[in-house]
PDB file of C-alpha atoms in Angstrom:
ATOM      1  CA  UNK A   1      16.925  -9.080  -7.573  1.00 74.00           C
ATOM      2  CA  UNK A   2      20.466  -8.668  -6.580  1.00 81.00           C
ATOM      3  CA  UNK A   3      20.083 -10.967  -3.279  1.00 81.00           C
ATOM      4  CA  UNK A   4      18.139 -13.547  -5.591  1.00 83.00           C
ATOM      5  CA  UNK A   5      21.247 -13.748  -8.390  1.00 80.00           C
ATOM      6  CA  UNK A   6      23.830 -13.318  -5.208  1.00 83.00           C
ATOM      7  CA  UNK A   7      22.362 -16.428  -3.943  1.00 82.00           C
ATOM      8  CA  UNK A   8      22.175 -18.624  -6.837  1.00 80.00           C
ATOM      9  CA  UNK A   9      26.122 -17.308  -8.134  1.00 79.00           C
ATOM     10  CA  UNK A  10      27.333 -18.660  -4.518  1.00 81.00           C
ATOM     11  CA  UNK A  11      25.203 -21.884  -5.101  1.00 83.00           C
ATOM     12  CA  UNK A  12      22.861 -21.833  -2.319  1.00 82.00           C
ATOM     13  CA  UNK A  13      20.374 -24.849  -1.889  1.00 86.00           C
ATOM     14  CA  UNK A  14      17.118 -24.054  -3.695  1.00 84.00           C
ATOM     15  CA  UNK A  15      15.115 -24.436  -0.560  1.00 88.00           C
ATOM     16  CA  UNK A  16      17.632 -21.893   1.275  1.00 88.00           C
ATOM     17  CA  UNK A  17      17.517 -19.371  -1.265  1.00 87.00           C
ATOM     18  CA  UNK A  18      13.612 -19.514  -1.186  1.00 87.00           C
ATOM     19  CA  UNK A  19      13.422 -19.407   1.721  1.00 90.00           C
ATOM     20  CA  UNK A  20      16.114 -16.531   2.701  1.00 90.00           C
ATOM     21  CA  UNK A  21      13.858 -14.710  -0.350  1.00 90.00           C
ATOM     22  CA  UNK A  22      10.539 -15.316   1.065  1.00 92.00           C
ATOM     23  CA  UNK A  23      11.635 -13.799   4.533  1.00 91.00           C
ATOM     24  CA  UNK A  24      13.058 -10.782   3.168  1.00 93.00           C
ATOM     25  CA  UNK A  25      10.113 -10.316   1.170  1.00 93.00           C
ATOM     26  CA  UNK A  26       7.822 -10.670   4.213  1.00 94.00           C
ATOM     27  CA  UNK A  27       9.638  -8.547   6.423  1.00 94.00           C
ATOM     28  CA  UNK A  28      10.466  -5.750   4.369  1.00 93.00           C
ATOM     29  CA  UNK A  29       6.917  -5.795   3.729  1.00 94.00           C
ATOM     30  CA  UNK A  30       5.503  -5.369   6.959  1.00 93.00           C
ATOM     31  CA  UNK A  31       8.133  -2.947   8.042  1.00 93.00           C
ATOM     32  CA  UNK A  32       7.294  -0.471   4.836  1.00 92.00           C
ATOM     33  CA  UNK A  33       3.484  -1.581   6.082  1.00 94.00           C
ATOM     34  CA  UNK A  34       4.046   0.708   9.211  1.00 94.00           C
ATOM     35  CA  UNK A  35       3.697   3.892   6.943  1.00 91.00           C
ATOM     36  CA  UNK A  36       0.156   3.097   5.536  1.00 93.00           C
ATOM     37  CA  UNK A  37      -0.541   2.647   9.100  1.00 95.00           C
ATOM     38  CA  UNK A  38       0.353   5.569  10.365  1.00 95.00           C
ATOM     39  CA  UNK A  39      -1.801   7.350   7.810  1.00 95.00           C
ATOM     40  CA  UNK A  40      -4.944   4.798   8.577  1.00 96.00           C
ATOM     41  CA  UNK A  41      -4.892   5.734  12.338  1.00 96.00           C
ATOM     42  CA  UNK A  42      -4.394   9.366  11.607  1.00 95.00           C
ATOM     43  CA  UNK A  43      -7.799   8.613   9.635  1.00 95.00           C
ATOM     44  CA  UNK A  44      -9.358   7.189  11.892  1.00 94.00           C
ATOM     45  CA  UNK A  45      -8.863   9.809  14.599  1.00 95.00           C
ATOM     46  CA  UNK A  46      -9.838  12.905  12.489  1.00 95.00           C
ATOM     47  CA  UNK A  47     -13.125  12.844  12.670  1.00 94.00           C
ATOM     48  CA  UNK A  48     -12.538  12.292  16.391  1.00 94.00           C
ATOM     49  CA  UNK A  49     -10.742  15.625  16.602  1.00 93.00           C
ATOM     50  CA  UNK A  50     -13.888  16.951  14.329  1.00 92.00           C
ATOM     51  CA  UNK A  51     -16.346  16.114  17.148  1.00 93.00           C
ATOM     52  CA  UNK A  52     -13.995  17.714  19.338  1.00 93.00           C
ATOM     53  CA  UNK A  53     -14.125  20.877  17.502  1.00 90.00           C
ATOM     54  CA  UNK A  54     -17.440  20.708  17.653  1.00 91.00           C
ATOM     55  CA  UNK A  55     -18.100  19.763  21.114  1.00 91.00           C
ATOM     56  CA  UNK A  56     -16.112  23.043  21.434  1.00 89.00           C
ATOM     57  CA  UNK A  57     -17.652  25.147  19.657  1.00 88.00           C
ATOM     58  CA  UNK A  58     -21.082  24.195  21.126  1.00 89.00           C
ATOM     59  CA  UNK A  59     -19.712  25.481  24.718  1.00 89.00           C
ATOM     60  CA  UNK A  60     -18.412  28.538  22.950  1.00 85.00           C
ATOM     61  CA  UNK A  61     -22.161  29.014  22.009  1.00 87.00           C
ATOM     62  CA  UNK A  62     -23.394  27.816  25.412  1.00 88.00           C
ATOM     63  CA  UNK A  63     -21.555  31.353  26.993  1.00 85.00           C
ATOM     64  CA  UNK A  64     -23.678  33.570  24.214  1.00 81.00           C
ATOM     65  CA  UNK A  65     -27.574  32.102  25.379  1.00 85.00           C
ATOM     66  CA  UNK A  66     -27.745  35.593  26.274  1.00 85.00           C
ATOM     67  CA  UNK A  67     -27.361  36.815  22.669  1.00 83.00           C
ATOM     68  CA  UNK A  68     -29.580  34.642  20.349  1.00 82.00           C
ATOM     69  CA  UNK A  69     -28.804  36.694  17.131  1.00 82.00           C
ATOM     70  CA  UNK A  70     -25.054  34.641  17.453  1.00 79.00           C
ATOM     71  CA  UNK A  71     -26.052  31.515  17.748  1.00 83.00           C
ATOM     72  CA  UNK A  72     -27.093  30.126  14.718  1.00 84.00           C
ATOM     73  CA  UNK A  73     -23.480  31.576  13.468  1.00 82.00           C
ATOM     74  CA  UNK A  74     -21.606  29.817  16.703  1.00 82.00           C
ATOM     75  CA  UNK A  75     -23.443  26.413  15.997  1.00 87.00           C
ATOM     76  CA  UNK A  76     -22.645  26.942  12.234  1.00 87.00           C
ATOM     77  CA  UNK A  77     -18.593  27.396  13.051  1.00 83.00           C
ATOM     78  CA  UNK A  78     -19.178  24.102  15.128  1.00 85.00           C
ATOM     79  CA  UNK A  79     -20.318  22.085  13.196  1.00 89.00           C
ATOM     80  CA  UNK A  80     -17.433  23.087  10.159  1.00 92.00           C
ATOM     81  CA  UNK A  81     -14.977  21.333  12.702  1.00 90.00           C
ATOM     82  CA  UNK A  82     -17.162  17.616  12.283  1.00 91.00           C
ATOM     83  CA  UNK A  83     -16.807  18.313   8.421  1.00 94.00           C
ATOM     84  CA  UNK A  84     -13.392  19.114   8.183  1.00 94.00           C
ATOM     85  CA  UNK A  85     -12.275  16.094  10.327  1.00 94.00           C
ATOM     86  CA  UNK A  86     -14.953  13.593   8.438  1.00 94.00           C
ATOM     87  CA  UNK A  87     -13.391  14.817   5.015  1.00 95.00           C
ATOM     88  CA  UNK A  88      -9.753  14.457   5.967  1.00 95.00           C
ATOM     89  CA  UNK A  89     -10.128  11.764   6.590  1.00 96.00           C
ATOM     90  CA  UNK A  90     -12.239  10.027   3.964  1.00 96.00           C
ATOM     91  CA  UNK A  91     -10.945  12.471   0.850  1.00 96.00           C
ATOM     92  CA  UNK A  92      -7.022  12.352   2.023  1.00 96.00           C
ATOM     93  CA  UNK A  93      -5.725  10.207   4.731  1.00 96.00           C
ATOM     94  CA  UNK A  94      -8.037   6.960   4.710  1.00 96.00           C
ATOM     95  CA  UNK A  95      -7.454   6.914   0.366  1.00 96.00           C
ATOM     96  CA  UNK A  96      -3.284   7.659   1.179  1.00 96.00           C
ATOM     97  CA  UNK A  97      -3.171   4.790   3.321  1.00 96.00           C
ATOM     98  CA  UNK A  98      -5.040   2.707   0.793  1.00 96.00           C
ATOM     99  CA  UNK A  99      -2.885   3.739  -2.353  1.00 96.00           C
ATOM    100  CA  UNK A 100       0.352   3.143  -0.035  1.00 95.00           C
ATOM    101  CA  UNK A 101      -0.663  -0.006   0.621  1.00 96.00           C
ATOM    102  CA  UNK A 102      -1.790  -1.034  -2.709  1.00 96.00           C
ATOM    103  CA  UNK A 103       1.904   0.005  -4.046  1.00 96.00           C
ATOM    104  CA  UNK A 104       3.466  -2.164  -1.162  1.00 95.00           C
ATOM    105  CA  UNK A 105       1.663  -5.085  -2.452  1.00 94.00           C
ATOM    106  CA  UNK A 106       2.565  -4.690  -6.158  1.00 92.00           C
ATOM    107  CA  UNK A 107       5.905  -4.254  -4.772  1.00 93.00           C
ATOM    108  CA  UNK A 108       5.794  -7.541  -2.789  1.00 93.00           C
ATOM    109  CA  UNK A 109       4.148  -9.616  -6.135  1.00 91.00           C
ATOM    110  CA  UNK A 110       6.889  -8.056  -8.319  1.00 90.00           C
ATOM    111  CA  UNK A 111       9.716  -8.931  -5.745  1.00 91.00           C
ATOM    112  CA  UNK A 112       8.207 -12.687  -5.099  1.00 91.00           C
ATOM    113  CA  UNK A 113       7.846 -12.901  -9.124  1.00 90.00           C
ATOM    114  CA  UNK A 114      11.513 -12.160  -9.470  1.00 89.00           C
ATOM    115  CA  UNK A 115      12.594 -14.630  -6.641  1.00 90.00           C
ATOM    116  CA  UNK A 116      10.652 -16.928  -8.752  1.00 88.00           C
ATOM    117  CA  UNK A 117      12.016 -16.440 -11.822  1.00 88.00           C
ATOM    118  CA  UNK A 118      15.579 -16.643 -10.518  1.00 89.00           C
ATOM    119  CA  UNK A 119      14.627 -20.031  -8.349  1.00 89.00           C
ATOM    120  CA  UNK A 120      13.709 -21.175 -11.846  1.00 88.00           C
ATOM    121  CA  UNK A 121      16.297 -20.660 -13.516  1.00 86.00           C
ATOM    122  CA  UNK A 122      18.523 -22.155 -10.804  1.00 86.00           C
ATOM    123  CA  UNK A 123      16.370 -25.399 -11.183  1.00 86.00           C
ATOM    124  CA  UNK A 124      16.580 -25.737 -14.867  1.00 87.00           C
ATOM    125  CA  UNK A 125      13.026 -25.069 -15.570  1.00 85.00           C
ATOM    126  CA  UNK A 126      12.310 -24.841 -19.058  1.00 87.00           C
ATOM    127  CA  UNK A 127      12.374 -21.903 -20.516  1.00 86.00           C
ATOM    128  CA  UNK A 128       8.554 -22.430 -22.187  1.00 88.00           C
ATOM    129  CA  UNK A 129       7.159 -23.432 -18.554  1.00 87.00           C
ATOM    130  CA  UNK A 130       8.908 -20.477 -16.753  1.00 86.00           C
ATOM    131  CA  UNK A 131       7.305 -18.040 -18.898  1.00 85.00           C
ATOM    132  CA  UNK A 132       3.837 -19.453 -18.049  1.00 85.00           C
ATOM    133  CA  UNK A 133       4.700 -19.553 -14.782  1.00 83.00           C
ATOM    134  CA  UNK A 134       5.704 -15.734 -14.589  1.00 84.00           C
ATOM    135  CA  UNK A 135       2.777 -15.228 -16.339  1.00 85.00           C
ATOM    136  CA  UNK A 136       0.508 -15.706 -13.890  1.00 83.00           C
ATOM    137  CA  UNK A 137       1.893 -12.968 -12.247  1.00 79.00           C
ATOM    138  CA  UNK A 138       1.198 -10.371 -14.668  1.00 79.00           C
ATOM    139  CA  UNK A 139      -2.233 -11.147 -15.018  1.00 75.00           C
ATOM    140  CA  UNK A 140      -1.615 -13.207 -18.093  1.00 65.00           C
ATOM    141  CA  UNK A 141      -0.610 -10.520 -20.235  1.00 60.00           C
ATOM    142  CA  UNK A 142       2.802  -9.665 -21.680  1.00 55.00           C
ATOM    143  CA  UNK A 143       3.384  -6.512 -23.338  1.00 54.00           C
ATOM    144  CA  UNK A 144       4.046  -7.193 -26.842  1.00 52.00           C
ATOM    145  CA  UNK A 145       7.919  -5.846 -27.206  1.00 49.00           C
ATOM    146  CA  UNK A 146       8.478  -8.225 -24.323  1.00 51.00           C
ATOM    147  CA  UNK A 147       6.607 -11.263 -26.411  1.00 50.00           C
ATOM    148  CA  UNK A 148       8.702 -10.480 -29.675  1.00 51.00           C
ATOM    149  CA  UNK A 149       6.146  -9.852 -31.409  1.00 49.00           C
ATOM    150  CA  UNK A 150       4.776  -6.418 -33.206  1.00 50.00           C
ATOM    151  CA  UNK A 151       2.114  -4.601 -31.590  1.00 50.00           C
ATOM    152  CA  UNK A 152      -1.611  -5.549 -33.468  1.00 49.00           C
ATOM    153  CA  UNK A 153      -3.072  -2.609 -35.714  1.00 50.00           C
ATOM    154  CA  UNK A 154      -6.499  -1.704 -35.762  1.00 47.00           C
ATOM    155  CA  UNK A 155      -8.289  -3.088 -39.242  1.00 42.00           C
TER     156      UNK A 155
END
């Protein structure tokens, strides 16, 4: 929001401030992007690492044939390494990378919203169709401190 108002007090062109917004917007985006996919490809190669485990634990077995009373116990520890690298991955680092990048997007929308706004005002929009128009972005709800008016009680 600072940049935005810094822009419009030195009285930037309309089209230069959006667009010196909009690339900020984008960039900073898809640099904080690199985070969530770090996480993703760290979710993607667990169960890799799982299998591996396994695979491992199999050729542990493979050296006790001789013994057949530890096998079923060898295969069991094997196979805990596929499950542990199938459920980090789908119950914490998959879901992290998801909910990072979910806030990075509300982040973006709230960040283009107040670029908007700020254009706007710049432009002389009326107030009336400026509200509307930052409507949109809030799913076309405004909480009802923000509207001026008292919340509704339950008859």
């Amino acid at each position: 929001m600072k940049r935005a108002l810094q822009l419009v007090v030195d009285g930037v062109d309309a089209a230069v401030a959006r667009d010196a917004l909009e690339t900020e917007i984008h960039v900073e985006f898809s640099e904080d992007c690199v985070g969530a996919k770090v996480w993703e490809t760290a979710g993607g190669f667990a169960p890799t690492v799982g299998i591996i485990g396994a695979v491992l634990g199999l050729i542990h077995v493979m050296e006790n044939l001789s013994d057949p009373s530890k096998l079923g116990g060898g295969i069991a520890t094997a196979f805990v390494a596929t499950v542990y690298g199938v459920g980090l991955a789908n119950l914490v680092l998959l879901p992290l990378a998801t909910k990072i990048k979910r806030k990075l997007t509300v982040e973006k929308e709230r960040k283009t919203m107040i670029a908007e706004g700020v254009l706007a005002i710049q432009e002389g929009v009326n107030p009336r169709v400026l509200e509307e128009k930052l409507r949109a972005y809030t799913g076309g709800h405004v909480p009802a401190a923000a509207a001026g008016g008292a919340p509704a009680k339950a008859a």
